[in-house]
mmCIF file of C-alpha atoms in Angstrom:
data_model
loop_
_atom_site.group_PDB
_atom_site.id
_atom_site.type_symbol
_atom_site.label_atom_id
_atom_site.label_comp_id
_atom_site.label_asym_id
_atom_site.label_seq_id
_atom_site.Cartn_x
_atom_site.Cartn_y
_atom_site.Cartn_z
ATOM 1 C CA MET S 1 61.885 -34.359 -4.030
ATOM 2 C CA ALA S 2 58.525 -32.739 -5.099
ATOM 3 C CA VAL S 3 55.720 -30.797 -4.177
ATOM 4 C CA ASN S 4 53.057 -30.377 -5.645
ATOM 5 C CA THR S 5 51.762 -27.119 -5.747
ATOM 6 C CA ALA S 6 48.523 -27.752 -7.972
ATOM 7 C CA LEU S 7 45.486 -26.061 -6.112
ATOM 8 C CA PRO S 8 41.812 -28.449 -5.481
ATOM 9 C CA GLN S 9 39.840 -28.367 -8.650
ATOM 10 C CA PRO S 10 36.219 -27.952 -8.282
ATOM 11 C CA SER S 11 34.439 -30.960 -8.229
ATOM 12 C CA GLY S 12 31.437 -29.070 -10.078
ATOM 13 C CA ARG S 13 28.636 -30.498 -7.342
ATOM 14 C CA ARG S 14 27.152 -28.073 -5.358
ATOM 15 C CA GLN S 15 27.414 -28.443 -0.846
ATOM 16 C CA PHE S 16 24.012 -29.323 -0.096
ATOM 17 C CA SER S 17 22.657 -27.413 2.434
ATOM 18 C CA TRP S 18 19.731 -28.329 4.289
ATOM 19 C CA GLY S 19 19.468 -24.025 4.909
ATOM 20 C CA THR S 20 18.425 -23.679 1.670
ATOM 21 C CA PRO S 21 15.063 -26.231 1.935
ATOM 22 C CA LEU S 22 14.238 -25.095 5.412
ATOM 23 C CA THR S 23 13.902 -22.035 3.978
ATOM 24 C CA TYR S 24 11.351 -22.888 0.467
ATOM 25 C CA ALA S 25 9.293 -24.477 2.846
ATOM 26 C CA LEU S 26 8.516 -21.634 5.177
ATOM 27 C CA ALA S 27 8.324 -19.573 2.288
ATOM 28 C CA LEU S 28 5.893 -21.373 0.922
ATOM 29 C CA ALA S 29 3.526 -21.684 4.074
ATOM 30 C CA ILE S 30 3.733 -18.050 4.307
ATOM 31 C CA ALA S 31 2.563 -17.704 0.461
ATOM 32 C CA ALA S 32 0.396 -20.262 1.337
ATOM 33 C CA VAL S 33 -1.652 -18.745 4.845
ATOM 34 C CA SER S 34 -1.609 -15.330 2.793
ATOM 35 C CA ILE S 35 -2.621 -16.856 -0.750
ATOM 36 C CA ALA S 36 -5.176 -18.689 0.581
ATOM 37 C CA PRO S 37 -7.607 -16.221 1.544
ATOM 38 C CA VAL S 38 -7.671 -13.934 -1.071
ATOM 39 C CA VAL S 39 -8.713 -17.663 -3.577
ATOM 40 C CA TYR S 40 -11.455 -18.400 -0.358
ATOM 41 C CA VAL S 41 -12.978 -15.271 -0.785
ATOM 42 C CA VAL S 42 -12.491 -15.017 -5.274
ATOM 43 C CA VAL S 43 -13.501 -18.696 -5.882
ATOM 44 C CA GLY S 44 -16.663 -18.570 -3.318
ATOM 45 C CA GLY S 45 -18.176 -15.669 -4.848
ATOM 46 C CA PHE S 46 -18.601 -17.781 -8.166
ATOM 47 C CA ARG S 47 -21.065 -20.071 -5.377
ATOM 48 C CA THR S 48 -23.951 -20.554 -4.048
ATOM 49 C CA THR S 49 -24.316 -20.271 -0.901
ATOM 50 C CA PRO S 50 -26.343 -23.936 -0.371
ATOM 51 C CA GLN S 51 -23.247 -24.885 -1.844
ATOM 52 C CA ILE S 52 -20.469 -22.888 0.194
ATOM 53 C CA VAL S 53 -24.004 -24.004 3.539
ATOM 54 C CA ALA S 54 -22.489 -27.545 2.190
ATOM 55 C CA ASN S 55 -19.078 -28.599 1.580
ATOM 56 C CA PRO S 56 -17.165 -24.891 2.742
ATOM 57 C CA ALA S 57 -14.705 -26.162 1.220
ATOM 58 C CA GLY S 58 -15.314 -27.382 -2.348
ATOM 59 C CA LEU S 59 -14.945 -25.591 -5.521
ATOM 60 C CA PRO S 60 -18.154 -23.873 -7.178
ATOM 61 C CA ASP S 61 -20.039 -26.545 -9.362
ATOM 62 C CA PRO S 62 -20.890 -26.190 -11.472
ATOM 63 C CA PHE S 63 -19.662 -21.998 -11.585
ATOM 64 C CA VAL S 64 -22.092 -19.667 -10.650
ATOM 65 C CA TRP S 65 -21.744 -15.817 -12.757
ATOM 66 C CA ASP S 66 -25.281 -13.895 -10.917
ATOM 67 C CA ASN S 67 -23.496 -13.185 -7.293
ATOM 68 C CA TYR S 68 -20.344 -10.240 -9.046
ATOM 69 C CA SER S 69 -23.042 -9.968 -11.930
ATOM 70 C CA ARG S 70 -25.519 -8.699 -8.976
ATOM 71 C CA VAL S 71 -23.069 -6.665 -7.127
ATOM 72 C CA LEU S 72 -21.928 -4.589 -10.770
ATOM 73 C CA THR S 73 -25.262 -3.121 -11.344
ATOM 74 C CA GLN S 74 -25.470 -1.830 -7.999
ATOM 75 C CA SER S 75 -25.821 1.853 -8.632
ATOM 76 C CA ASN S 76 -23.673 2.063 -4.959
ATOM 77 C CA PHE S 77 -21.541 -0.530 -5.624
ATOM 78 C CA TRP S 78 -19.861 2.255 -8.116
ATOM 79 C CA GLN S 79 -20.102 4.995 -6.388
ATOM 80 C CA GLN S 80 -18.195 3.844 -3.158
ATOM 81 C CA ALA S 81 -15.947 3.278 -6.017
ATOM 82 C CA PHE S 82 -15.374 5.857 -7.073
ATOM 83 C CA ASN S 83 -15.199 7.598 -3.771
ATOM 84 C CA SER S 84 -12.454 4.328 -2.471
ATOM 85 C CA ALA S 85 -11.200 6.100 -5.980
ATOM 86 C CA VAL S 86 -11.441 9.636 -5.208
ATOM 87 C CA ILE S 87 -9.958 9.064 -2.230
ATOM 88 C CA ALA S 88 -6.764 6.794 -2.183
ATOM 89 C CA PHE S 89 -6.019 8.684 -5.762
ATOM 90 C CA GLY S 90 -5.818 12.176 -3.452
ATOM 91 C CA THR S 91 -3.921 10.216 -0.297
ATOM 92 C CA THR S 92 -0.810 9.021 -2.379
ATOM 93 C CA LEU S 93 -0.676 11.856 -4.262
ATOM 94 C CA ALA S 94 0.101 14.140 -1.567
ATOM 95 C CA VAL S 95 2.142 11.577 0.365
ATOM 96 C CA VAL S 96 5.037 12.074 -3.323
ATOM 97 C CA VAL S 97 4.902 15.020 -3.559
ATOM 98 C CA LEU S 98 4.386 15.974 0.853
ATOM 99 C CA GLY S 99 6.890 13.094 0.869
ATOM 100 C CA MET S 100 9.230 13.750 -2.094
ATOM 101 C CA ALA S 101 10.208 17.217 -0.437
ATOM 102 C CA ALA S 102 10.268 16.479 3.010
ATOM 103 C CA ALA S 103 12.816 13.923 2.687
ATOM 104 C CA PHE S 104 14.929 15.968 -0.257
ATOM 105 C CA VAL S 105 14.994 18.522 2.486
ATOM 106 C CA LEU S 106 15.970 16.042 4.963
ATOM 107 C CA ALA S 107 18.438 14.619 2.721
ATOM 108 C CA ARG S 108 20.695 17.760 0.834
ATOM 109 C CA TYR S 109 20.480 20.106 3.105
ATOM 110 C CA SER S 110 22.030 20.754 6.498
ATOM 111 C CA PHE S 111 20.745 22.795 8.568
ATOM 112 C CA ARG S 112 20.440 23.392 12.778
ATOM 113 C CA GLY S 113 18.032 20.206 14.084
ATOM 114 C CA ARG S 114 18.023 18.014 10.964
ATOM 115 C CA GLU S 115 18.386 15.800 12.311
ATOM 116 C CA GLY S 116 16.234 15.387 15.349
ATOM 117 C CA LEU S 117 13.361 16.660 13.029
ATOM 118 C CA TYR S 118 14.517 13.037 11.014
ATOM 119 C CA THR S 119 14.357 11.733 14.918
ATOM 120 C CA PHE S 120 10.201 12.994 15.009
ATOM 121 C CA PHE S 121 9.787 12.032 11.505
ATOM 122 C CA THR S 122 10.519 8.514 12.290
ATOM 123 C CA LEU S 123 9.510 8.615 15.532
ATOM 124 C CA GLY S 124 6.036 8.295 13.747
ATOM 125 C CA LEU S 125 6.688 4.789 12.852
ATOM 126 C CA LEU S 126 5.674 3.818 16.568
ATOM 127 C CA PHE S 127 2.761 6.020 16.947
ATOM 128 C CA PRO S 128 -0.761 3.869 16.658
ATOM 129 C CA ALA S 129 -3.388 5.481 14.958
ATOM 130 C CA GLY S 130 -6.128 3.762 16.624
ATOM 131 C CA ALA S 131 -5.160 6.060 19.403
ATOM 132 C CA ALA S 132 -5.406 9.270 17.419
ATOM 133 C CA ILE S 133 -9.447 7.896 17.006
ATOM 134 C CA LEU S 134 -11.085 9.707 18.973
ATOM 135 C CA PRO S 135 -9.292 12.818 19.177
ATOM 136 C CA LEU S 136 -8.948 13.244 15.419
ATOM 137 C CA TYR S 137 -12.541 12.946 15.144
ATOM 138 C CA LEU S 138 -13.110 15.851 17.467
ATOM 139 C CA MET S 139 -10.489 18.385 15.320
ATOM 140 C CA LEU S 140 -11.921 17.353 11.459
ATOM 141 C CA ARG S 141 -15.558 18.201 13.747
ATOM 142 C CA ASP S 142 -14.207 21.700 15.275
ATOM 143 C CA LEU S 143 -12.729 22.397 10.976
ATOM 144 C CA SER S 144 -16.382 21.886 10.139
ATOM 145 C CA LEU S 145 -14.405 18.373 7.444
ATOM 146 C CA ILE S 146 -17.010 15.517 8.507
ATOM 147 C CA ASN S 147 -18.148 14.064 6.158
ATOM 148 C CA SER S 148 -15.513 15.071 2.740
ATOM 149 C CA TYR S 149 -12.392 13.482 1.108
ATOM 150 C CA TYR S 150 -10.373 16.292 3.442
ATOM 151 C CA ALA S 151 -12.163 13.785 6.997
ATOM 152 C CA VAL S 152 -9.447 11.247 4.991
ATOM 153 C CA ILE S 153 -7.281 11.665 3.147
ATOM 154 C CA LEU S 154 -6.026 14.185 4.595
ATOM 155 C CA PRO S 155 -5.382 12.326 8.348
ATOM 156 C CA GLN S 156 -4.625 9.795 6.201
ATOM 157 C CA VAL S 157 -1.130 11.526 4.375
ATOM 158 C CA ALA S 158 0.173 12.720 7.847
ATOM 159 C CA PHE S 159 0.467 9.236 9.477
ATOM 160 C CA SER S 160 1.720 8.341 5.850
ATOM 161 C CA LEU S 161 4.233 10.505 5.227
ATOM 162 C CA PRO S 162 6.963 9.244 8.039
ATOM 163 C CA LEU S 163 7.471 6.216 6.773
ATOM 164 C CA THR S 164 7.906 7.963 3.173
ATOM 165 C CA ILE S 165 10.409 10.165 4.636
ATOM 166 C CA VAL S 166 12.535 7.695 6.370
ATOM 167 C CA ILE S 167 12.129 4.636 3.187
ATOM 168 C CA LEU S 168 13.015 7.920 0.301
ATOM 169 C CA ARG S 169 15.587 9.777 2.679
ATOM 170 C CA PRO S 170 18.149 6.860 1.555
ATOM 171 C CA PHE S 171 17.298 7.286 -1.989
ATOM 172 C CA LEU S 172 18.144 11.256 -2.390
ATOM 173 C CA SER S 173 20.926 10.891 0.192
ATOM 174 C CA ALA S 174 22.738 8.412 -1.870
ATOM 175 C CA ILE S 175 22.852 11.132 -5.181
ATOM 176 C CA PRO S 176 26.782 12.203 -5.457
ATOM 177 C CA ARG S 177 27.207 15.451 -5.029
ATOM 178 C CA GLU S 178 29.063 15.839 -8.036
ATOM 179 C CA LEU S 179 25.628 15.701 -9.436
ATOM 180 C CA GLU S 180 24.005 18.824 -7.797
ATOM 181 C CA ASP S 181 27.632 20.365 -8.783
ATOM 182 C CA ALA S 182 26.647 19.397 -12.200
ATOM 183 C CA ALA S 183 22.737 20.465 -12.194
ATOM 184 C CA ALA S 184 23.879 24.194 -10.897
ATOM 185 C CA ILE S 185 26.915 24.871 -12.733
ATOM 186 C CA ASP S 186 24.589 23.786 -15.866
ATOM 187 C CA GLY S 187 22.347 27.067 -14.002
ATOM 188 C CA ALA S 188 19.962 24.463 -12.020
ATOM 189 C CA SER S 189 18.113 26.180 -9.517
ATOM 190 C CA ARG S 190 17.596 24.048 -6.183
ATOM 191 C CA LEU S 191 13.895 23.151 -7.331
ATOM 192 C CA GLY S 192 15.598 21.826 -11.278
ATOM 193 C CA PHE S 193 17.502 18.950 -9.449
ATOM 194 C CA LEU S 194 14.546 17.524 -7.756
ATOM 195 C CA TRP S 195 12.431 18.061 -10.950
ATOM 196 C CA ARG S 196 15.277 16.541 -12.758
ATOM 197 C CA VAL S 197 17.999 14.248 -11.520
ATOM 198 C CA ALA S 198 16.153 14.068 -8.275
ATOM 199 C CA VAL S 199 12.817 12.808 -9.130
ATOM 200 C CA PRO S 200 13.770 10.333 -12.694
ATOM 201 C CA LEU S 201 16.317 8.647 -9.762
ATOM 202 C CA SER S 202 14.547 7.876 -6.658
ATOM 203 C CA ARG S 203 11.363 6.558 -9.342
ATOM 204 C CA PRO S 204 11.606 3.036 -7.431
ATOM 205 C CA ALA S 205 10.944 4.327 -4.058
ATOM 206 C CA LEU S 206 8.468 6.783 -4.935
ATOM 207 C CA VAL S 207 6.516 3.975 -6.348
ATOM 208 C CA THR S 208 6.806 1.664 -3.272
ATOM 209 C CA VAL S 209 5.386 4.468 -1.017
ATOM 210 C CA GLY S 210 3.358 5.394 -3.094
ATOM 211 C CA VAL S 211 1.644 2.428 -4.069
ATOM 212 C CA LEU S 212 1.545 1.527 -0.011
ATOM 213 C CA ALA S 213 -0.187 4.789 0.831
ATOM 214 C CA PHE S 214 -2.974 4.056 -2.307
ATOM 215 C CA VAL S 215 -3.420 0.264 -0.634
ATOM 216 C CA ALA S 216 -4.019 1.257 2.146
ATOM 217 C CA SER S 217 -5.909 4.266 2.037
ATOM 218 C CA TRP S 218 -8.355 1.529 -0.132
ATOM 219 C CA ASN S 219 -8.498 -0.540 2.716
ATOM 220 C CA SER S 220 -9.031 1.875 5.430
ATOM 221 C CA PHE S 221 -11.860 0.868 7.294
ATOM 222 C CA LEU S 222 -12.637 2.305 10.661
ATOM 223 C CA LEU S 223 -11.294 6.591 9.939
ATOM 224 C CA PRO S 224 -13.630 6.156 7.378
ATOM 225 C CA LEU S 225 -17.081 4.661 8.551
ATOM 226 C CA LEU S 226 -15.679 7.416 12.144
ATOM 227 C CA VAL S 227 -15.849 10.567 9.530
ATOM 228 C CA LEU S 228 -18.830 9.570 6.487
ATOM 229 C CA SER S 229 -21.890 8.428 8.363
ATOM 230 C CA ASP S 230 -23.583 9.779 5.357
ATOM 231 C CA VAL S 231 -23.675 7.043 2.384
ATOM 232 C CA ASN S 232 -22.807 8.741 0.150
ATOM 233 C CA LEU S 233 -19.330 9.876 0.533
ATOM 234 C CA HIS S 234 -19.482 5.730 1.990
ATOM 235 C CA THR S 235 -16.478 3.935 0.341
ATOM 236 C CA LEU S 236 -15.467 0.665 -0.377
ATOM 237 C CA PRO S 237 -14.598 -0.758 2.919
ATOM 238 C CA LEU S 238 -17.823 -0.060 4.624
ATOM 239 C CA GLY S 239 -19.472 -1.340 0.860
ATOM 240 C CA VAL S 240 -18.787 -4.637 2.285
ATOM 241 C CA GLN S 241 -20.123 -3.716 6.225
ATOM 242 C CA ASN S 242 -23.289 -2.040 4.192
ATOM 243 C CA PHE S 243 -24.018 -5.283 2.645
ATOM 244 C CA SER S 244 -22.703 -8.013 4.917
ATOM 245 C CA SER S 245 -24.617 -6.664 7.214
ATOM 246 C CA GLN S 246 -28.062 -6.524 4.219
ATOM 247 C CA TYR S 247 -27.509 -9.614 3.204
ATOM 248 C CA THR S 248 -26.727 -11.550 6.823
ATOM 249 C CA THR S 249 -27.131 -15.271 4.374
ATOM 250 C CA ASP S 250 -26.474 -14.823 1.466
ATOM 251 C CA THR S 251 -22.511 -15.040 1.840
ATOM 252 C CA ALA S 252 -22.096 -16.240 -2.044
ATOM 253 C CA GLY S 253 -23.143 -12.441 -2.052
ATOM 254 C CA VAL S 254 -20.276 -10.713 0.494
ATOM 255 C CA LEU S 255 -18.035 -12.793 -0.726
ATOM 256 C CA ALA S 256 -17.989 -12.058 -4.520
ATOM 257 C CA PHE S 257 -18.467 -7.833 -2.942
ATOM 258 C CA THR S 258 -15.002 -8.699 -1.088
ATOM 259 C CA SER S 259 -13.773 -10.025 -3.844
ATOM 260 C CA LEU S 260 -14.500 -6.691 -6.202
ATOM 261 C CA ALA S 261 -13.943 -3.983 -2.832
ATOM 262 C CA MET S 262 -10.620 -5.442 -2.650
ATOM 263 C CA LEU S 263 -9.545 -6.367 -6.193
ATOM 264 C CA PRO S 264 -7.801 -2.628 -7.429
ATOM 265 C CA ALA S 265 -5.470 -2.728 -4.086
ATOM 266 C CA LEU S 266 -4.726 -6.518 -5.568
ATOM 267 C CA LEU S 267 -4.309 -5.132 -9.168
ATOM 268 C CA PHE S 268 -2.201 -2.044 -8.504
ATOM 269 C CA PHE S 269 0.379 -4.162 -6.171
ATOM 270 C CA THR S 270 0.991 -6.961 -8.198
ATOM 271 C CA LEU S 271 1.901 -4.939 -11.116
ATOM 272 C CA ALA S 272 3.483 -2.946 -8.404
ATOM 273 C CA GLU S 273 5.650 -5.452 -7.108
ATOM 274 C CA LYS S 274 9.242 -5.199 -8.040
ATOM 275 C CA GLN S 275 9.696 -1.223 -7.928
ATOM 276 C CA ILE S 276 7.997 -1.488 -4.176
ATOM 277 C CA VAL S 277 11.044 -4.765 -3.584
ATOM 278 C CA GLY S 278 13.718 -1.730 -5.231
ATOM 279 C CA GLY S 279 12.371 0.644 -3.552
ATOM 280 C CA LEU S 280 12.980 -1.447 0.195
ATOM 281 C CA GLN S 281 16.014 -1.963 -1.277
ATOM 282 C CA GLY S 282 17.135 0.905 -1.634
ATOM 283 C CA ALA S 283 15.679 2.222 2.048
ATOM 284 C CA VAL S 284 18.131 -0.622 3.904
ATOM 285 C CA LYS S 285 20.674 -0.058 2.080
ATOM 286 C CA GLY S 286 20.761 3.429 2.664
#
């Protein structure tokens, strides 16, 4: 008697699973909750305050451009934008350079206490920045750094380094030793290997930590509020507070100011989204 040994052919139709629709529904719900406030703030800037009071969830009818033009013509706005840019770029540069150097040592050098030092850095992720505000202020005051860019940049760099090292170390550890040996044969030093090989290969991770540091610095409010009493040094988050305090009844103007204040960080994050995802995936795999 013949036995049919033919394997069953696939039906060509994918098996339905309730997990996929549920995943998409959950993702759409989270996206809506995250995006809706941003859209409301941006659209609200194109309305008048009476329109917002009459119908808070309505659309501009007609579109009003005066709120944005009024904010953009204020000298305080551009001064605060300049202060935010200096602090954010200074923080980002220091975080990337110092984080890359520290992660390279922890990933490529073998020495006693290396893992303990790495654990010490990772514990920094568990330390709440708010708990250090008072002693940090006293230390900055003793160093005569109050009312200066350094009073914001240096603490922000310190609080950003733990996450930066955690993301960068897996990338640097994954670089094959053969590449380092080949670079040494070609006459490259350890620093030459870092600059010519490690940095290009770690570009997704560097972009990730750079964007995270920039966005966190741009949106920082509590630290600048405590250490920058000089109005000429105020950043945009402080400018939003000052504007809303000065124009308490101008809701549309406050929404327009808030939209312009968050726009650079939002654009910066959006343009580097793919690099951020790749950098975080590499860190998780490592």
